[in-house]
Amino acid sequence: MGLFVAQLLTGLANAAALFLVASGLSLIFGVTRIVNFAHGSLYMLGAYIGVVLMGILPGAVGFWGAILLSGLIVGVIGVIIEICVLRPVYRAPELFQLVATFGVILVIQDLALMIWGAEDRLGPRAPGLKSVVRILGEPVPQYDLALIAITPFLLAALWWFITKTRVGILVRAATQDREMVGALGVNQSWLFTGVFFLGAALAGLGGAIQLPKGGADLLMDLNIIAPVFVVVVVGGMGSIPGAFIAAVLISVLNVFGVAYLPQSTLFLMYVVMAVVLMVRPYGLLGREEKAGEHGQIGEPERPIRPAGPKVRLLVLGLIVVLALVPVFGSSFSQVLITDILIFCLFAMSLQFILAGGGLVSFGHAAFFGGGAYVAALLVTYTDTPMELAFLFAPLGAGLLALGIGWFCIRLSGVYFAMLTLAFSQLVWSLVFQWGDVTGGDDGLVNIWPSSWLSGTTAYYYFTLAFGIGGILVLRHIMHSPFGYALRAGRDSARQADATGIDVKKVQWAAFALAGAMAGLAGALFVFSKGSIFPNELDIAKSFDALIVVFLGGVKTLSGAVVGAAFMETIQDWLTRLEYWRLVLGLLIIAVVIIAPDGIVGSLRRLGEKVGLIREGESTR
């Protein structure tokens, strides 16, 4: 019994920092509708700044003062980020701000490396709270008990601020109806800035207050962001009490999972999130999202038309150039373009559901890696010929997408995105932990193509045919009646339903088709590399695809292809630099601010201005 109580208290103590960070993120999303993936970076900055201040300020007053000052300093940094990076893109395409926050992550990672170095920093012990208290015979750190006592007061202070102050009432009103708040004369820009300051300060407080338990390191931003998003979604986006309940629930379950079922720690919180969202689609205390409230979309979207003669000639010319690469280029250029084509097809499969159906998936890598593993498992355990394994890969990925989509399509917006992330992490954890079959972290190797495709040039043409063929098939489907029905459901689900379109079934079919095409890209990948590892299924792979889609142009059909080609081309050069994340992050932020329509959208506008493209002519 004593061990059970001690573990319960440890979980409650861990919930303190998680609640602070999650409540800040919940506030920011509730008012600005920004999916702020840089929130974990603000948490990391709070920890590093706290370590520095605690080394300067003496005694108990200095310790707790350092925590408060860390929160304030990080809040000011959040204001700078909001004004310089996010404010210019508030009217960018839906969820385009996600790319900007990812750029901020990269910039802060390298700035932290430059300032504090690569070594981990140990947090000081809290003065007066350095010993333990025995409860039922089990030792419990005094600092854990202090955190358990502090957390309800933090919740009460936030509740009082939100419900009893004028600023808090405005914040609460903005979470309910932002447009009405603006119509009443409230300066939304400064309201957003104030909320961002508060949310960032809470993240900084969370980073500083956990120092005696965990210290500071360069990976803590990525380690915290997934649990924070799970807490926010489980509690309900924009709900502070919901974030508190979910933080306690997730923290306590993680502690007991580590103690009694260690293998569950990789996926337990995602199982909780999936179950909650399937029972309560908007979280424990969340509310249903209104159509069109998720992000600002700027000008009305132009209809997607088939490419004009000029664009078709340009594409044909590009295909001819690619076909001539083995004649005039080197083996390295063939390998590089093979990688680019595979990534383009993967990104295009995501663009298909994002631009066509408005479905933002955070777990699309499950189908890319899933297709690769289907082919690899068939070759490894059944000696299936490469050609047959290659055909089964998109089929297996499509069936996986069909099953996952059955649950996810019921939701929308961030809740849909987070449920896809939950299922993706479940697939990743299955592959990672089922070492006897999948090889675990060691992956599967010696998955090579047949002898007639063993040469670099032969496989290059094979990838060229299936890569470009898959992209063109998706474009053709987008201009078919099915594609028009998919876009109708995206633009107005109610009107589409009224005309007889079964929106959910159309979206489900599109989700499965996109998964199959991602699986096709995965099959091309595994036979080009000869191996497959679990990292091809993780979150980072999904976000890579999201980033290139947004950079290329989320409202275009060719944005994924252009964005993927752009990123794959510069990646090899960038990674040679010492602080390549800083350069890439600044580049991403610059593109987001200067060209919010993406590369393709900006080129289209430029072509219209100089007369190369007529108004309304498609370049997509």
XYZ file of C-alpha atoms in Angstrom:
620
model
C 0.000 0.000 0.000
C 2.848 2.375 0.834
C 4.458 1.868 -2.592
C 1.128 2.518 -4.301
C 0.659 5.807 -2.418
C 4.250 6.884 -3.132
C 3.792 6.239 -6.858
C 0.501 8.111 -6.823
C 2.173 11.109 -5.186
C 4.998 11.000 -7.745
C 2.442 11.126 -10.549
C 0.650 14.070 -8.943
C 3.968 15.925 -8.571
C 4.879 15.288 -12.205
C 1.500 16.722 -13.198
C 2.480 20.189 -11.915
C 4.924 21.115 -14.702
C 2.820 19.302 -17.303
C -0.276 21.260 -16.257
C 1.528 24.613 -16.427
C 2.810 23.974 -19.949
C -0.477 22.472 -21.139
C -2.601 25.295 -19.716
C -0.443 27.842 -21.561
C -0.827 25.959 -24.828
C -4.566 25.593 -24.238
C -4.950 29.347 -23.721
C -2.978 30.167 -26.858
C -4.996 27.790 -29.002
C -8.294 28.804 -27.465
C -7.854 32.458 -28.456
C -5.551 32.513 -31.497
C -6.362 29.055 -32.934
C -2.609 28.552 -33.448
C -1.270 25.012 -33.116
C 1.946 26.143 -31.415
C 4.512 23.369 -31.747
C 7.171 25.759 -30.411
C 5.566 25.620 -26.964
C 8.007 22.906 -25.908
C 10.882 25.212 -26.868
C 9.524 27.858 -24.479
C 9.445 25.195 -21.763
C 13.103 24.389 -22.506
C 14.079 28.072 -22.373
C 12.388 28.355 -18.980
C 14.546 25.508 -17.697
C 17.828 26.927 -19.017
C 17.066 30.462 -17.833
C 16.027 29.054 -14.464
C 19.356 27.223 -14.064
C 21.249 30.460 -14.740
C 19.128 32.575 -12.379
C 19.220 29.987 -9.594
C 23.000 30.068 -9.755
C 22.953 33.845 -9.257
C 20.126 34.414 -6.759
C 20.835 32.934 -3.296
C 18.601 31.147 -0.810
C 14.956 30.119 -0.877
C 13.807 33.577 -1.971
C 16.286 33.472 -4.836
C 15.134 29.953 -5.854
C 11.437 30.782 -6.050
C 12.198 34.243 -7.422
C 14.261 32.625 -10.184
C 11.281 30.465 -11.134
C 8.993 33.511 -11.396
C 11.597 35.547 -13.299
C 12.126 32.661 -15.715
C 8.417 32.657 -16.495
C 8.381 36.428 -17.074
C 11.467 36.335 -19.309
C 10.060 33.482 -21.384
C 6.774 35.402 -21.591
C 8.646 38.353 -23.130
C 10.349 35.967 -25.576
C 6.887 34.656 -26.471
C 5.731 38.217 -27.202
C 8.700 38.697 -29.549
C 7.840 35.452 -31.344
C 4.179 36.432 -31.640
C 4.885 39.910 -33.008
C 7.770 39.045 -35.332
C 6.790 35.580 -36.584
C 3.109 34.808 -36.028
C 1.352 38.142 -36.384
C 2.357 38.505 -40.075
C 0.817 35.103 -40.886
C -2.452 35.294 -38.936
C -4.266 35.595 -42.262
C -2.251 32.903 -43.994
C -3.867 29.652 -45.203
C -5.358 27.339 -42.620
C -2.790 25.887 -40.201
C 0.069 27.592 -42.075
C 1.163 28.964 -38.697
C 2.220 25.415 -37.815
C 5.133 25.735 -40.222
C 6.190 29.027 -38.642
C 6.212 27.486 -35.160
C 8.292 24.583 -36.461
C 10.803 27.113 -37.794
C 10.872 28.680 -34.321
C 11.679 25.251 -32.823
C 14.713 24.885 -35.087
C 15.942 28.406 -34.341
C 15.613 28.020 -30.556
C 17.308 24.607 -30.604
C 20.475 25.965 -32.176
C 20.420 29.205 -30.169
C 20.256 27.139 -26.972
C 23.148 25.028 -28.256
C 25.186 28.159 -28.991
C 24.491 29.768 -25.602
C 24.512 26.840 -23.151
C 26.376 24.129 -25.038
C 25.482 20.472 -25.572
C 26.000 19.288 -21.983
C 22.983 18.694 -19.772
C 22.477 21.111 -16.854
C 21.502 19.761 -13.445
C 18.933 21.800 -11.577
C 19.720 22.831 -7.968
C 17.853 21.315 -5.065
C 15.116 23.486 -3.613
C 16.315 25.182 -0.378
C 14.494 23.745 2.610
C 13.010 20.921 0.526
C 16.030 18.674 -0.004
C 15.079 15.699 2.157
C 12.335 13.082 2.031
C 9.245 12.326 4.086
C 8.276 8.742 4.807
C 4.619 7.988 4.083
C 3.502 4.445 4.989
C 7.168 3.516 5.106
C 7.991 4.777 1.587
C 10.225 7.826 0.970
C 8.578 10.750 -0.834
C 10.673 13.845 -1.731
C 9.612 16.994 0.068
C 9.750 18.907 -3.215
C 7.171 16.533 -4.701
C 4.822 17.299 -1.817
C 5.436 21.026 -2.330
C 4.505 20.719 -6.021
C 1.351 18.784 -5.128
C 0.367 21.562 -2.732
C 1.192 24.361 -5.204
C -0.667 22.967 -8.226
C -4.245 23.527 -6.930
C -3.342 27.119 -6.105
C -2.038 27.600 -9.647
C -5.286 26.193 -11.017
C -7.303 28.486 -8.718
C -5.230 31.517 -9.748
C -5.786 30.781 -13.456
C -9.501 30.187 -12.859
C -9.777 33.515 -11.006
C -7.906 35.343 -13.747
C -10.062 33.873 -16.515
C -13.428 34.299 -14.774
C -13.079 37.371 -12.541
C -10.833 39.885 -14.336
C -11.717 42.030 -17.337
C -8.793 40.691 -19.344
C -9.763 37.139 -18.464
C -13.364 37.732 -19.529
C -12.107 39.041 -22.884
C -9.906 35.962 -23.247
C -12.860 33.693 -22.439
C -15.067 35.597 -24.881
C -12.441 35.280 -27.604
C -12.341 31.515 -27.146
C -16.109 31.434 -27.718
C -16.498 33.968 -30.551
C -13.371 35.804 -31.657
C -15.107 37.725 -34.446
C -17.730 39.148 -32.094
C -15.010 40.332 -29.700
C -13.388 42.192 -32.586
C -16.734 43.667 -33.633
C -17.146 45.096 -30.119
C -14.020 47.174 -30.571
C -11.457 45.015 -28.768
C -7.970 45.222 -30.297
C -7.473 41.593 -31.270
C -3.785 41.997 -32.058
C -2.927 43.082 -28.527
C -5.301 40.514 -27.072
C -3.445 37.808 -28.986
C -0.119 39.233 -27.812
C -1.255 39.291 -24.179
C -2.511 35.716 -24.362
C 0.727 34.605 -25.982
C 2.679 36.291 -23.166
C 0.636 34.460 -20.555
C 0.869 31.110 -22.344
C 4.622 31.443 -22.879
C 5.137 32.531 -19.251
C 3.276 29.432 -18.039
C 5.515 27.260 -20.234
C 8.586 28.985 -18.803
C 7.301 28.452 -15.260
C 6.790 24.772 -16.040
C 10.349 24.447 -17.296
C 11.837 26.190 -14.259
C 9.711 24.521 -11.601
C 10.735 21.020 -12.694
C 14.496 21.739 -12.419
C 15.044 19.994 -9.053
C 13.450 16.880 -10.583
C 14.857 16.834 -14.106
C 17.369 19.549 -15.013
C 17.735 21.105 -18.470
C 18.817 19.563 -21.779
C 18.460 20.204 -25.497
C 15.941 17.397 -26.045
C 13.419 18.421 -23.416
C 11.450 20.544 -25.901
C 10.699 17.559 -28.130
C 10.189 15.232 -25.161
C 7.501 17.435 -23.599
C 5.542 18.564 -26.664
C 3.798 15.233 -27.352
C 2.563 14.753 -23.742
C 1.476 18.398 -23.636
C -0.617 18.076 -26.786
C -2.113 14.837 -25.480
C -3.084 16.588 -22.232
C -4.587 19.580 -24.052
C -6.586 17.400 -26.446
C -7.768 14.969 -23.788
C -8.847 17.836 -21.534
C -10.418 19.768 -24.405
C -8.752 22.515 -26.424
C -9.095 25.831 -24.595
C -10.221 24.327 -21.268
C -7.983 25.047 -18.259
C -9.840 22.677 -15.866
C -9.735 20.038 -18.596
C -5.970 20.476 -18.907
C -5.602 20.011 -15.143
C -7.667 16.817 -15.079
C -5.853 15.403 -18.113
C -2.400 16.322 -16.731
C -3.134 14.451 -13.509
C -4.580 11.491 -15.423
C -1.664 11.167 -17.872
C 1.042 11.730 -15.249
C -0.372 9.183 -12.807
C -0.920 6.585 -15.533
C 2.639 7.051 -16.796
C 4.074 6.454 -13.322
C 2.057 3.269 -12.823
C 2.823 2.193 -16.387
C 6.571 2.456 -15.744
C 6.204 0.443 -12.544
C 3.875 -2.345 -13.667
C 3.918 -2.406 -17.484
C 7.165 -0.792 -18.709
C 6.533 -1.509 -22.380
C 3.327 0.526 -22.253
C 5.160 3.815 -21.654
C 5.698 4.304 -25.386
C 2.012 4.291 -26.220
C -0.079 4.447 -23.035
C -0.932 8.154 -23.250
C -1.864 7.766 -26.926
C -4.224 4.916 -26.039
C -5.851 7.172 -23.446
C -6.191 9.975 -25.988
C -7.646 7.666 -28.626
C -10.211 6.239 -26.202
C -11.249 9.665 -24.912
C -11.639 11.110 -28.410
C -13.689 8.159 -29.604
C -16.030 8.514 -26.601
C -15.961 12.333 -26.328
C -14.807 13.717 -29.698
C -13.885 17.149 -28.286
C -12.111 16.063 -25.097
C -13.335 15.788 -21.532
C -14.334 19.450 -21.140
C -13.905 20.751 -24.689
C -16.463 22.154 -27.086
C -17.298 21.434 -30.693
C -15.283 23.435 -33.209
C -17.264 25.752 -35.432
C -16.773 25.477 -39.167
C -14.108 27.852 -40.371
C -12.798 28.835 -36.943
C -9.675 26.740 -37.107
C -7.125 29.203 -38.433
C -7.524 32.235 -40.651
C -7.733 31.564 -44.347
C -7.366 35.024 -45.875
C -8.947 35.512 -49.287
C -11.501 32.968 -50.576
C -9.833 29.967 -52.126
C -9.645 29.861 -55.910
C -11.195 26.875 -57.679
C -8.667 24.188 -58.588
C -8.645 23.798 -62.348
C -6.769 21.334 -64.574
C -3.360 22.567 -65.672
C -3.268 24.746 -68.776
C -1.259 24.027 -71.953
C 1.791 25.989 -70.768
C 1.990 24.101 -67.505
C 1.523 20.746 -69.234
C 4.364 21.534 -71.630
C 6.520 22.561 -68.678
C 5.774 19.312 -66.847
C 6.421 17.271 -69.995
C 9.739 19.041 -70.435
C 10.660 18.323 -66.810
C 9.853 14.626 -67.262
C 12.074 14.525 -70.362
C 14.904 16.160 -68.403
C 14.519 13.639 -65.601
C 14.525 10.787 -68.113
C 17.845 12.057 -69.501
C 19.564 12.271 -66.104
C 21.181 8.796 -66.394
C 22.591 9.828 -69.788
C 24.244 13.074 -68.672
C 24.261 12.818 -64.849
C 26.192 10.828 -62.281
C 25.107 7.894 -60.143
C 24.875 10.242 -57.173
C 22.415 12.485 -59.012
C 20.263 9.442 -59.815
C 20.200 8.380 -56.159
C 19.395 11.933 -55.049
C 16.551 12.329 -57.536
C 15.235 8.886 -56.563
C 14.997 10.060 -52.961
C 13.317 13.294 -54.083
C 10.733 11.448 -56.191
C 9.860 9.104 -53.308
C 9.444 11.998 -50.893
C 7.386 13.918 -53.475
C 4.954 11.012 -53.798
C 4.699 10.707 -50.013
C 4.067 14.438 -49.618
C 1.579 14.419 -52.506
C -0.449 11.687 -50.795
C -0.763 13.962 -47.772
C -1.550 16.982 -49.944
C -4.388 14.991 -51.528
C -6.373 14.780 -48.285
C -5.183 18.136 -46.926
C -5.891 20.356 -49.931
C -8.734 18.247 -51.259
C -10.520 17.259 -48.074
C -9.219 19.693 -45.448
C -7.984 16.706 -43.413
C -4.771 17.567 -41.564
C -3.043 14.352 -40.523
C -0.227 14.305 -37.960
C 0.313 10.580 -38.450
C 0.690 10.073 -42.185
C 4.092 8.408 -41.729
C 2.265 5.327 -40.398
C 1.217 4.512 -43.954
C 4.599 5.328 -45.515
C 6.412 3.133 -43.014
C 3.559 0.643 -43.004
C 3.870 0.044 -46.740
C 7.628 -0.326 -46.410
C 7.274 -2.859 -43.588
C 4.651 -4.877 -45.485
C 7.081 -5.332 -48.367
C 10.047 -5.995 -46.058
C 8.183 -8.567 -43.942
C 6.987 -10.450 -47.035
C 10.508 -10.594 -48.456
C 12.105 -11.538 -45.119
C 9.748 -14.259 -43.907
C 8.083 -15.685 -47.021
C 10.731 -15.054 -49.716
C 8.067 -13.243 -51.702
C 9.401 -11.943 -55.030
C 10.116 -8.236 -55.011
C 7.467 -7.534 -57.639
C 4.697 -9.173 -55.603
C 5.843 -7.614 -52.329
C 5.894 -4.243 -54.058
C 2.246 -4.671 -55.084
C 1.165 -5.765 -51.598
C 2.787 -2.735 -49.920
C 0.223 -0.096 -51.012
C -2.572 -2.630 -50.456
C -1.465 -3.220 -46.866
C -1.002 0.498 -46.208
C -4.406 1.206 -47.731
C -6.082 -1.363 -45.467
C -4.292 0.154 -42.465
C -5.551 3.596 -43.485
C -9.034 2.194 -43.975
C -9.060 0.872 -40.404
C -7.560 3.994 -38.823
C -9.744 6.266 -40.932
C -12.897 4.560 -39.680
C -12.192 6.033 -36.238
C -10.571 9.333 -37.259
C -13.054 10.563 -39.886
C -15.676 11.049 -37.169
C -13.623 13.983 -35.835
C -12.452 17.261 -37.353
C -9.782 19.918 -36.965
C -7.106 19.431 -34.322
C -8.989 16.500 -32.791
C -8.791 14.617 -36.111
C -5.095 15.474 -36.432
C -4.290 14.325 -32.899
C -6.204 11.053 -33.271
C -4.208 10.261 -36.418
C -1.080 10.999 -34.367
C -2.276 8.622 -31.632
C -2.800 5.744 -34.067
C 0.501 6.502 -35.785
C 2.339 6.244 -32.466
C 0.553 2.987 -31.721
C 1.789 1.558 -35.031
C 5.299 2.871 -34.325
C 5.392 1.372 -30.836
C 4.174 -1.986 -32.198
C 6.974 -2.046 -34.776
C 9.563 -0.801 -32.278
C 8.718 -3.303 -29.535
C 7.839 -6.406 -31.574
C 11.515 -7.129 -32.135
C 11.081 -10.852 -32.850
C 9.136 -10.035 -36.009
C 10.021 -6.489 -37.076
C 13.602 -6.438 -35.819
C 12.746 -3.645 -33.385
C 15.253 -0.821 -33.358
C 17.578 -2.870 -35.601
C 14.986 -2.856 -38.381
C 14.870 -5.213 -41.351
C 17.804 -5.332 -43.769
C 18.763 -6.948 -47.082
C 15.480 -5.947 -48.727
C 16.811 -5.467 -52.229
C 14.988 -5.322 -55.580
C 15.084 -8.120 -58.152
C 18.141 -8.589 -60.309
C 16.619 -6.714 -63.258
C 16.239 -3.652 -61.022
C 19.481 -4.033 -59.063
C 21.324 -1.369 -61.042
C 21.143 2.287 -60.059
C 19.847 3.374 -63.455
C 17.232 0.618 -63.708
C 15.797 1.435 -60.290
C 15.923 5.132 -61.090
C 13.627 4.630 -64.092
C 11.417 2.323 -62.013
C 11.023 5.035 -59.360
C 10.522 7.692 -62.030
C 7.654 5.720 -63.559
C 5.839 4.910 -60.324
C 6.650 8.199 -58.579
C 5.431 10.457 -61.363
C 2.652 8.007 -62.207
C 1.344 8.091 -58.632
C 1.458 11.884 -58.532
C -0.420 12.183 -61.822
C -3.032 9.652 -60.676
C -3.723 11.709 -57.552
C -4.000 14.888 -59.631
C -6.386 13.172 -62.034
C -8.560 11.926 -59.168
C -8.668 15.446 -57.749
C -10.235 16.661 -61.020
C -12.688 13.725 -61.181
C -16.241 13.736 -59.760
C -14.849 12.057 -56.637
C -12.381 14.915 -56.206
C -15.105 17.516 -56.607
C -17.233 15.697 -54.011
C -14.255 15.633 -51.649
C -13.691 19.387 -52.022
C -17.408 20.058 -51.623
C -17.319 18.335 -48.235
C -14.269 20.381 -47.304
C -15.868 23.726 -48.204
C -19.301 23.081 -46.699
C -20.133 19.688 -45.241
C -23.779 20.630 -44.599
C -24.451 21.829 -48.132
C -22.653 18.794 -49.560
C -24.811 16.492 -47.420
C -27.910 18.365 -48.593
C -26.998 17.653 -52.236
C -26.766 13.923 -51.553
C -23.002 13.549 -51.002
C -22.066 11.235 -48.153
C -19.228 13.444 -46.910
C -17.852 11.044 -44.327
C -17.706 8.120 -46.747
C -16.000 10.250 -49.373
C -13.441 11.459 -46.817
C -12.925 7.906 -45.581
C -12.267 6.659 -49.117
C -9.878 9.569 -49.756
C -8.033 8.838 -46.512
C -7.601 5.181 -47.513
C -6.439 6.155 -51.008
C -3.903 8.607 -49.577
C -2.651 5.884 -47.245
C -2.234 3.472 -50.156
C -0.232 6.048 -52.124
C 1.952 6.725 -49.082
C 2.465 2.954 -48.879
C 3.532 2.952 -52.531
C 6.147 5.583 -51.671
C 7.236 3.408 -48.737
C 7.676 0.398 -51.028
C 9.847 2.457 -53.390
C 11.843 3.620 -50.368
C 12.546 0.209 -48.817
C 13.771 -1.331 -52.056
C 15.925 1.699 -52.842
C 17.649 1.610 -49.421
C 17.599 -2.130 -48.838
C 16.373 -1.680 -45.273
C 13.653 -0.168 -43.109
C 13.759 1.081 -39.507
C 11.072 2.305 -37.061
C 12.126 5.952 -37.450
C 10.327 5.977 -40.810
C 7.067 5.681 -38.835
C 7.656 8.330 -36.188
C 6.249 11.815 -35.692
C 9.173 13.595 -37.323
C 8.507 11.884 -40.656
C 4.873 13.012 -40.633
C 5.876 16.575 -39.808
C 8.444 16.572 -42.619
C 5.626 15.910 -45.060
C 3.409 18.568 -43.471
C 6.154 21.168 -43.666
C 6.876 20.641 -47.357
C 3.161 20.722 -48.176
C 2.741 24.085 -46.463
C 5.966 25.479 -47.908
C 4.998 24.439 -51.411
C 1.474 25.789 -51.057
C -1.324 24.202 -49.086
C -4.021 25.435 -51.490
C -2.328 24.040 -54.591
C -2.108 20.539 -56.002
C 1.561 20.810 -56.953
C 2.667 22.412 -53.689
C 3.692 19.088 -52.147
C 5.852 18.161 -55.122
C 7.568 21.554 -55.298
C 8.012 21.784 -51.521
C 9.402 18.244 -51.258
C 11.823 18.804 -54.129
C 12.937 22.096 -52.560
C 13.541 20.613 -49.093
C 15.272 17.457 -50.303
C 17.548 19.515 -52.545
C 18.749 21.914 -49.839
C 18.802 19.365 -47.013
C 22.064 17.742 -48.071
C 23.803 21.133 -48.179
C 22.254 22.442 -44.973
C 23.136 19.454 -42.802
C 26.822 20.058 -43.471
C 26.628 23.321 -41.505
C 27.316 23.352 -37.754
C 24.147 25.286 -36.952
C 22.015 24.007 -39.822
C 18.800 24.068 -37.751
C 19.192 27.806 -37.213
C 19.625 28.419 -40.942
C 16.743 26.124 -41.892
C 14.471 27.607 -39.238
C 15.147 31.171 -40.389
C 14.596 30.078 -43.998
C 11.249 28.493 -43.120
C 10.126 31.568 -41.185
C 11.187 33.856 -44.034
C 9.244 31.821 -46.596
C 6.173 31.769 -44.344
C 6.203 35.548 -43.850
C 7.267 36.637 -47.334
C 5.335 34.011 -49.297
C 2.346 32.929 -47.162
C 0.737 31.310 -50.207
C 3.679 28.941 -50.474
C 6.200 28.639 -53.264
C 3.683 27.626 -55.935
C 1.084 30.198 -54.889
C 3.686 32.977 -54.860
C 5.030 31.989 -58.282
C 1.460 31.999 -59.599
C 0.892 35.529 -58.295
C 4.189 36.654 -59.779
C 3.269 35.139 -63.124
C -0.074 36.962 -63.079
C 1.620 40.281 -62.332
C 4.133 40.003 -65.164
C 1.558 38.612 -67.614
C 2.932 35.092 -68.007
C -0.231 33.628 -66.509
C -3.777 34.867 -67.088
C -5.929 35.564 -64.031
C -7.588 32.309 -62.985
C -5.378 30.072 -65.147
C -4.211 27.064 -63.166
C -0.570 26.484 -62.342
C -1.406 23.696 -60.003
